[in-house]
XYZ file of C-alpha atoms in Angstrom:
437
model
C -42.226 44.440 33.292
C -38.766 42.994 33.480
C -40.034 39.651 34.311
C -42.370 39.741 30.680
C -39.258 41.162 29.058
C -37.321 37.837 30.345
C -40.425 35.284 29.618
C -40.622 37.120 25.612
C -37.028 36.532 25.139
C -36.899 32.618 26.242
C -39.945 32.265 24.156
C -37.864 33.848 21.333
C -35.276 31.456 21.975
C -37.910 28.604 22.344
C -39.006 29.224 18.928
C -35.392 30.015 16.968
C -34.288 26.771 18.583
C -37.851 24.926 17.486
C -37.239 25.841 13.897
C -33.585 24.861 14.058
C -34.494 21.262 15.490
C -37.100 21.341 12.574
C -34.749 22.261 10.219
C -32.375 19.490 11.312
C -34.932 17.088 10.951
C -35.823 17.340 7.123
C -32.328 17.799 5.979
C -29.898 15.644 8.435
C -31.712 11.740 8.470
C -31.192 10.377 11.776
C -28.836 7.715 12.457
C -31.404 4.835 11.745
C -32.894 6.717 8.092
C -28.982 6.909 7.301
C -28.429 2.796 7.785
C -28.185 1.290 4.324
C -29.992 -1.725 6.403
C -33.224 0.264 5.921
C -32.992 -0.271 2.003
C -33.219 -3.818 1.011
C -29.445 -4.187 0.387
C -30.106 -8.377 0.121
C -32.078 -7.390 -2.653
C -29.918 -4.970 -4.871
C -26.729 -7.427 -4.504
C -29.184 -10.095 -5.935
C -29.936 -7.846 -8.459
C -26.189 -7.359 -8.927
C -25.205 -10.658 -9.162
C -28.193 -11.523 -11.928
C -26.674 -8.548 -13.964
C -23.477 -9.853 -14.027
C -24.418 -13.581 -14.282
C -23.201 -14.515 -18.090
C -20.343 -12.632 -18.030
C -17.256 -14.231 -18.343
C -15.596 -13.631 -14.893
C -16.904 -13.518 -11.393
C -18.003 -10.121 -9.586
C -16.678 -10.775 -6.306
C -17.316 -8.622 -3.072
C -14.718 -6.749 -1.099
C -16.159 -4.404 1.592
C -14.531 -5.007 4.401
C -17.756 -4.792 6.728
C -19.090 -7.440 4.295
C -16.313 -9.364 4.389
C -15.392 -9.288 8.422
C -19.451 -10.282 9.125
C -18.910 -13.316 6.609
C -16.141 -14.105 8.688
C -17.372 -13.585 11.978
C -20.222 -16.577 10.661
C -19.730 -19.502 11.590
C -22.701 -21.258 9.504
C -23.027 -19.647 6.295
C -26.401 -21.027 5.676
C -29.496 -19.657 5.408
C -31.250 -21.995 7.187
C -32.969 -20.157 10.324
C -34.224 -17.754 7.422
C -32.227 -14.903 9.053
C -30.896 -12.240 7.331
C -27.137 -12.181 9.184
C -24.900 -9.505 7.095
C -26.666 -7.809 4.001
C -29.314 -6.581 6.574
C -26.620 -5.129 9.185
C -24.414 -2.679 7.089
C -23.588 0.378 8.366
C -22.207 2.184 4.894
C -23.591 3.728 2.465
C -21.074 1.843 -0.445
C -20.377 -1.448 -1.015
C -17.261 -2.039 -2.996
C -16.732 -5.177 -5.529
C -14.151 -6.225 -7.626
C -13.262 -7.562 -11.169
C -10.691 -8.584 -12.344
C -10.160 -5.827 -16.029
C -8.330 -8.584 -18.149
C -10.879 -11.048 -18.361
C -13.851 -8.644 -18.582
C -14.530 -6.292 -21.410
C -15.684 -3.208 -18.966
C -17.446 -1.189 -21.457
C -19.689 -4.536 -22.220
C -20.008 -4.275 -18.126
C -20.992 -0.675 -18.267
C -23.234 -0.975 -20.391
C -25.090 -3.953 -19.319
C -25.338 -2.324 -16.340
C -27.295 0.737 -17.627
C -29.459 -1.648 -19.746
C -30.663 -3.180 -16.446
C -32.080 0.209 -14.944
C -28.515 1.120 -13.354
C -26.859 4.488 -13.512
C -23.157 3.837 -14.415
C -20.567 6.476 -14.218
C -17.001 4.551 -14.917
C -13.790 6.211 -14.521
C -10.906 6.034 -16.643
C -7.100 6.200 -16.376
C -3.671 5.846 -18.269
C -2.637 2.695 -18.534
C 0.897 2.772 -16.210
C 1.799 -0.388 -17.788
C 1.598 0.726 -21.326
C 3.318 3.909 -20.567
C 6.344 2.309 -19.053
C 6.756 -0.016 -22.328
C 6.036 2.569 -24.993
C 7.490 5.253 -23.720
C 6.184 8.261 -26.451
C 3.372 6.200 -27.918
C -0.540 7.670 -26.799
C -1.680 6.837 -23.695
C -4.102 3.912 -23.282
C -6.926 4.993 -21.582
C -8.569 2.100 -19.136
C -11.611 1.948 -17.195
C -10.083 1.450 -13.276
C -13.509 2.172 -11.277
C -17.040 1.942 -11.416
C -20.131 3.448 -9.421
C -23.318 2.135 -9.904
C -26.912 3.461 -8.482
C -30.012 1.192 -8.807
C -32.767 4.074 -9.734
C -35.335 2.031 -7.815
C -33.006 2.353 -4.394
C -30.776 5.476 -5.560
C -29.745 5.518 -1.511
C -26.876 2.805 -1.650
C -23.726 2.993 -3.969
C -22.336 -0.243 -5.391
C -18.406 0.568 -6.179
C -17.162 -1.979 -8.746
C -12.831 -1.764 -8.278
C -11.057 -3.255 -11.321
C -7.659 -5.526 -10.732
C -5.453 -5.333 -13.546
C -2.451 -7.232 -13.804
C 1.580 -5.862 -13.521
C 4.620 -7.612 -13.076
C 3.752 -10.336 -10.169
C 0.674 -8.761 -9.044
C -2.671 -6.619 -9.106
C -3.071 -3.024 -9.412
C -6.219 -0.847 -8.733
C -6.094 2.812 -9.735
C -6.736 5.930 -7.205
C -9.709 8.065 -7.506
C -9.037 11.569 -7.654
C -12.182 12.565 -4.916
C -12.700 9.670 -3.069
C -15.430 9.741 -0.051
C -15.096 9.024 3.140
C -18.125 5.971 2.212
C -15.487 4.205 -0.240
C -13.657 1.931 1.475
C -11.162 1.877 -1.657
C -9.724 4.191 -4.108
C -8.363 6.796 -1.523
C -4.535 5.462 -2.775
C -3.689 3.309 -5.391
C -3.176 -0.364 -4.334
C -0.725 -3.320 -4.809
C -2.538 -6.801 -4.347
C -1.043 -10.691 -4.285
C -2.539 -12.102 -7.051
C -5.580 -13.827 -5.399
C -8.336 -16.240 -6.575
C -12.159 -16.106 -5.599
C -14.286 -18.377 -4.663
C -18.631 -18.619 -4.481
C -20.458 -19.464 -1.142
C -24.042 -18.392 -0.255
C -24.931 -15.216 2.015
C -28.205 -14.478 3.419
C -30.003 -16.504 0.499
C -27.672 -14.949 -2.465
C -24.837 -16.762 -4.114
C -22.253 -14.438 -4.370
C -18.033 -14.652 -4.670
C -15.196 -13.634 -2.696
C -11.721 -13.373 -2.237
C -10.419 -17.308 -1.771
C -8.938 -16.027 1.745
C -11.244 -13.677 3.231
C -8.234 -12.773 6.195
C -5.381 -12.605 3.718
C -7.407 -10.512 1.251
C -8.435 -7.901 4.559
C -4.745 -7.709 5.207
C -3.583 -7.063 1.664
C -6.323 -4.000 1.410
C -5.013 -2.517 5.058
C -1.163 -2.728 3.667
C -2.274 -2.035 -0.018
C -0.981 1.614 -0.496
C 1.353 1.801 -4.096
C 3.137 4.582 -5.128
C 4.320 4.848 -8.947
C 7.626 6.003 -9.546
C 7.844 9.409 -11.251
C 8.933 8.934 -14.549
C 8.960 12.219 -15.284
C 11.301 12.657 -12.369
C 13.624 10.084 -13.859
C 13.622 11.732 -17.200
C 14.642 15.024 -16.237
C 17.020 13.491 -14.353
C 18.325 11.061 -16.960
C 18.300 14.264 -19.246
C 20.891 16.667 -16.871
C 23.181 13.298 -15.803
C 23.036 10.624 -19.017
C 21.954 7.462 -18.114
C 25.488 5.276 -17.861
C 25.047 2.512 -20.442
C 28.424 0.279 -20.686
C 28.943 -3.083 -20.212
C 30.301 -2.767 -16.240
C 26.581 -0.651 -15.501
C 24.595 -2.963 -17.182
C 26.127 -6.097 -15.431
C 25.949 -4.385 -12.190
C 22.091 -3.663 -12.406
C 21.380 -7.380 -13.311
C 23.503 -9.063 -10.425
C 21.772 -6.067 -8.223
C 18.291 -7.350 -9.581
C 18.770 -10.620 -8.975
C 20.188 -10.242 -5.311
C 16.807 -7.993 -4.750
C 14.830 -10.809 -6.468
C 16.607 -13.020 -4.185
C 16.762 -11.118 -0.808
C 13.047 -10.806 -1.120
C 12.257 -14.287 -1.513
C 13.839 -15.077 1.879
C 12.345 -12.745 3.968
C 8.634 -12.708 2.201
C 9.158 -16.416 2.566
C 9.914 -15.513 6.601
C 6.595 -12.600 6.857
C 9.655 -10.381 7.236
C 8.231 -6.559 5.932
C 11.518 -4.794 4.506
C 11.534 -1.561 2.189
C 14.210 -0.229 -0.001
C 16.395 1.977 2.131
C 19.610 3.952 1.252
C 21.279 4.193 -2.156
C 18.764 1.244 -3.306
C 16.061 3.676 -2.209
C 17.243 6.754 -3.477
C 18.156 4.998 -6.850
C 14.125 4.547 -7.233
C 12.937 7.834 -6.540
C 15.392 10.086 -8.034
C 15.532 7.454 -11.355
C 12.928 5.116 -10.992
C 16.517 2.510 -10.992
C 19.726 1.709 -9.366
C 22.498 3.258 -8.972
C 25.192 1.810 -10.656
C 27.854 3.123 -9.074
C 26.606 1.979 -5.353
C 27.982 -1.093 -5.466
C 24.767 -2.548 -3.248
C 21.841 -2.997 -2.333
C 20.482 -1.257 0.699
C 17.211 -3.392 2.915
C 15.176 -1.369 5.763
C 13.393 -3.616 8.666
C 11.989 -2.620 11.728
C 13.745 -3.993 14.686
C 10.111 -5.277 15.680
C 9.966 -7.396 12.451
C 13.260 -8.816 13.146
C 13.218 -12.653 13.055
C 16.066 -14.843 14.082
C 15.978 -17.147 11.432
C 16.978 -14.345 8.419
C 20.481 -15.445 9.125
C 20.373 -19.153 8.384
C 17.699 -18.181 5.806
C 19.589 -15.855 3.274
C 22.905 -18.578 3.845
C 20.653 -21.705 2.515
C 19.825 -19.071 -0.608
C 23.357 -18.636 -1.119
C 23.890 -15.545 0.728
C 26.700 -16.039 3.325
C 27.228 -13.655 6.279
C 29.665 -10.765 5.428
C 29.473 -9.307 8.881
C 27.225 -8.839 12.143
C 27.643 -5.182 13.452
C 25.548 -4.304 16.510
C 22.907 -6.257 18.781
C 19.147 -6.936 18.175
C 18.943 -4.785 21.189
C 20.851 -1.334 19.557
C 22.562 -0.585 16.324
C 21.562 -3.919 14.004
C 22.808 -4.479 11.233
C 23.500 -7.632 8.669
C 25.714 -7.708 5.408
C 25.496 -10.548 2.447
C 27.459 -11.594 -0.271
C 26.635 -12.422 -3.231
C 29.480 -12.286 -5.597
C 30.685 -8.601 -6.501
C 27.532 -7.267 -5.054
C 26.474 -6.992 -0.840
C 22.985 -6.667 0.356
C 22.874 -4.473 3.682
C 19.813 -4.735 6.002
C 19.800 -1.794 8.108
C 17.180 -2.294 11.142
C 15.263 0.919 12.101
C 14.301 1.736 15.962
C 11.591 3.945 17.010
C 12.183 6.984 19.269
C 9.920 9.569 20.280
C 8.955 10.806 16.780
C 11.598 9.775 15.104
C 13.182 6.159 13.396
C 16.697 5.852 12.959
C 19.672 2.959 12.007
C 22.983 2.229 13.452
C 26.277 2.043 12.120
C 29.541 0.290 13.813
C 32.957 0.658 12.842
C 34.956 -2.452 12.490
C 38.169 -0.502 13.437
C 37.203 1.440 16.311
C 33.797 0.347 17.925
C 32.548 3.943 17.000
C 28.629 4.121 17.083
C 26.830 6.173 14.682
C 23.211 6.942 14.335
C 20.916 7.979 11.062
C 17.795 9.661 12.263
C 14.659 9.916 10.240
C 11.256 11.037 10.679
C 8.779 8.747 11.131
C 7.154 6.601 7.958
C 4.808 4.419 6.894
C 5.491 1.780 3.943
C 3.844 1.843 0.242
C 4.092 -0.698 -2.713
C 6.208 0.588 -5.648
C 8.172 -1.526 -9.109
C 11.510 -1.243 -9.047
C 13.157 -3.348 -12.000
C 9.880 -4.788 -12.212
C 10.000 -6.122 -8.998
C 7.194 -5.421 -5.995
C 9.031 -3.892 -3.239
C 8.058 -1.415 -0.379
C 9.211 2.236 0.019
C 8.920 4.794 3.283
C 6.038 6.434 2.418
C 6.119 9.653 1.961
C 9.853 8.918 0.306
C 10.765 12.605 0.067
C 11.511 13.358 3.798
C 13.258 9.926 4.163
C 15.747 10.650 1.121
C 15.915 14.269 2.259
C 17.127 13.842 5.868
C 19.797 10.808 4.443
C 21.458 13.051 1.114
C 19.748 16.852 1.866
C 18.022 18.944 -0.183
C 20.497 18.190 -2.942
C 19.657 14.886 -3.671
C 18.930 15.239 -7.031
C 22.845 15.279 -7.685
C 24.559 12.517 -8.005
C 27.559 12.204 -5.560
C 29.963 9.011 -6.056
C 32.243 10.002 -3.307
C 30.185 8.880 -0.552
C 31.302 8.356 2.764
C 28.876 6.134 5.391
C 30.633 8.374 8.452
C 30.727 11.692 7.557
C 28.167 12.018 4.308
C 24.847 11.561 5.384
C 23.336 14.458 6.210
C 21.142 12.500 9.300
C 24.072 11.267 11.008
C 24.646 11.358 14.380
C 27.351 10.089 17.090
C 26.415 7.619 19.154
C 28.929 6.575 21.443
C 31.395 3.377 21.893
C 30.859 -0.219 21.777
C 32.736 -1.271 25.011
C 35.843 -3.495 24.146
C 34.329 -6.207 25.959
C 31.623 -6.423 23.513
C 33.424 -6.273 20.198
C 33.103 -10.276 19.912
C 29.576 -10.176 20.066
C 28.636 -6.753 18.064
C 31.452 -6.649 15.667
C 31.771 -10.064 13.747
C 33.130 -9.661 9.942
C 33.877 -12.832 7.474
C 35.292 -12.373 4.783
């Protein structure tokens, strides 16, 4: 009897788990019904590309798969008949892009839906017209767009439109992005780029001039907007300084950032605002007048011996040379009334943190941060990079009372993150403390 009680309970089982597996089955595809390679994905970019044929810009692809298999070609003809990227994607999405002020998008839109498309577009504030009519109503633009062919509903085409600010292309953030988009998830800052057509697979279709470049600009793409809102309630409890000495200040102090990153984008040298400089842009989207500087971040891995002779033929001589490539880095410029400091940042454990070296004594100090990743922001108009997220950064350098302004600021004993660090010994001063004045 016990054995029959043991038999009807693993057939119980047997059956529970039957119906599970068949459950499973019609609503999870398998791995091969979910590959977009089992629609015909040549097809629907044809069909794409036909849609968008007399319009007045190019509709260019950039998903990375897409872009990485073009790459990885090394004859990008058809001529073998085989069907070498459209017909090996693994996503569901394919993302393109257009450039928004050379296309009218609801024309694109609505082509699109003419054609036997479902179109969903997505609009956004225009940043740009915010910034430069401050009070006026927002301008709404269209930033993304999704498209569905009702024929193959499986696939998603994303269309991502470029618009022009300052030196270089913006693309908006969705506010639920998938895990199938390979854009949208942040806002992005882009090098103005060109396209160019070549054939794939049998269609004629455009992409970014330099495929490589293009893939690197999309992995370091991330942009945060100042907060402007932020800066106005800040502006509102501490007036905004307006005379003649301020004023003069923040245009030498934009032109030695204009300057300063010349040189080292001309040297692949990644640097982010640090300091003052940085703490100028989030608390005020602006700098600080009463700084006196402008404050550069580099990772000591980024360093590059050349930055010296560099910033000297812009006509930025050496102020000083505190520390060693090695511990405690650190370069000063001049350029007139104004110095730009780059501070070089050292990983530890889960931490970053900068040196400081006094000229007098040989004392080392050390700021300690947590650890950050860089985004794209304007500052002055200018692209530049900030930590990203910026909070913690400006929180462990000025506390939790950053929003006040504080114009007594001294580099040993202010900064909330600073640490001791020991000595230089004397018979190092020549190398790790040289000052010209």
């Amino acid at each position: 009897m016990r054995r029959w009680q043991i038999l009807k309970c693993l057939g119980l089982v047997a059956i529970v788990f039957f119906i599970f597996q068949c459950f499973l089955w019609f609503h999870f595809p398998t791995k091969q019904d979910q590959n977009p390679a089992t629609y015909d994905v040549k097809l629907l970019v044809k069909k794409v590309m036909a849609v968008w044929e007399d319009l007045e810009d190019a509709l260019f692809v950039i998903e990375p798969e897409v872009l990485y298999k073009i790459v990885e070609q090394e004859n990008y003809s058809d001529n073998e008949g085989r069907c070498a990227v459209f017909c090996h994607l693994t996503k569901r999405a394919i993302a393109f892009g257009v450039f928004g002020h050379k296309v009218a998008m609801p024309l694109v839109v609505s082509k699109f839906r003419q054609s036997g498309f479902a179109a969903v577009d997505a609009k956004e504030d225009n940043p740009d017209f915010r910034l430069k009519n401050p009070g006026s109503p927002p301008q709404r633009i269209v930033t993304h767009i999704f498209l569905q062919d009702m024929a193959q509903p499986e696939l998603t085409l994303h269309v991502v439109v470029f618009y022009p600010r300052a030196d270089f292309l913006w693309t908006s953030q969705i506010q639920m992005p998938t895990s199938d988009l390979s854009f949208g998830a942040s806002a992005g800052a882009y090098e103005v780029f060109e396209w160019r057509s070549l054939t794939i697979d049998g269609v004629h279709i455009s992409v970014p001039k330099s495929i490589r470049h293009f893939i690197y600009m999309a992995q370091e793409s991330k942009f945060l907007e100042c907060d402007q809102d932020r800066a106005q309630l800040f502006y509102t409890q501490h007036p905004r300084d307006d005379s003649e000495e301020a004023q003069r200040f923040t245009r030498k102090a934009r032109q030695l950032l204009v300057k300063g990153k010349e040189v080292l984008d001309a040297l692949g040298v990644r640097f982010w605002l640090s300091s003052g400089t940085c703490l100028g842009w989030f608390r005020q989207c602006d700098i600080i007048t009463y700084s006196k500087d402008v404050d550069f971040g580099i990772w000591i891995k980024d360093h590059k011996p050349e930055i010296i002779d560099a910033m000297e033929t812009a006509g930025l001589p050496l102020k000083h040379v505190f520390g060693k490539v090695s511990d405690s880095y650190e370069l000063s410029f001049k350029a007139g009334e104004v110095k730009l400091d780059i501070f070089f940042f050292y990983e530890e454990g889960d931490t970053m943190w900068n040196g400081g070296t006094d000229a007098k004594t040989g004392e080392k100090l050390k700021y300690v941060f947590p650890k950050f990743d860089l985004c794209w922001t304007l500052l002055l108009d200018i692209r530049v990079r900030v930590p990203c997220p910026t909070q913690p950064y400006i929180q462990a350098n000025y506390g939790k009372q950053w929003d006040v302004p504080v114009k007594s600021w001294d580099w040993k004993s202010s900064a909330f993150n600073v640490r001791p660090n020991g000595v230089w010994p004397k018979s190092e001063w020549k190398e790790v403390i040289q000052v010209y004045e």
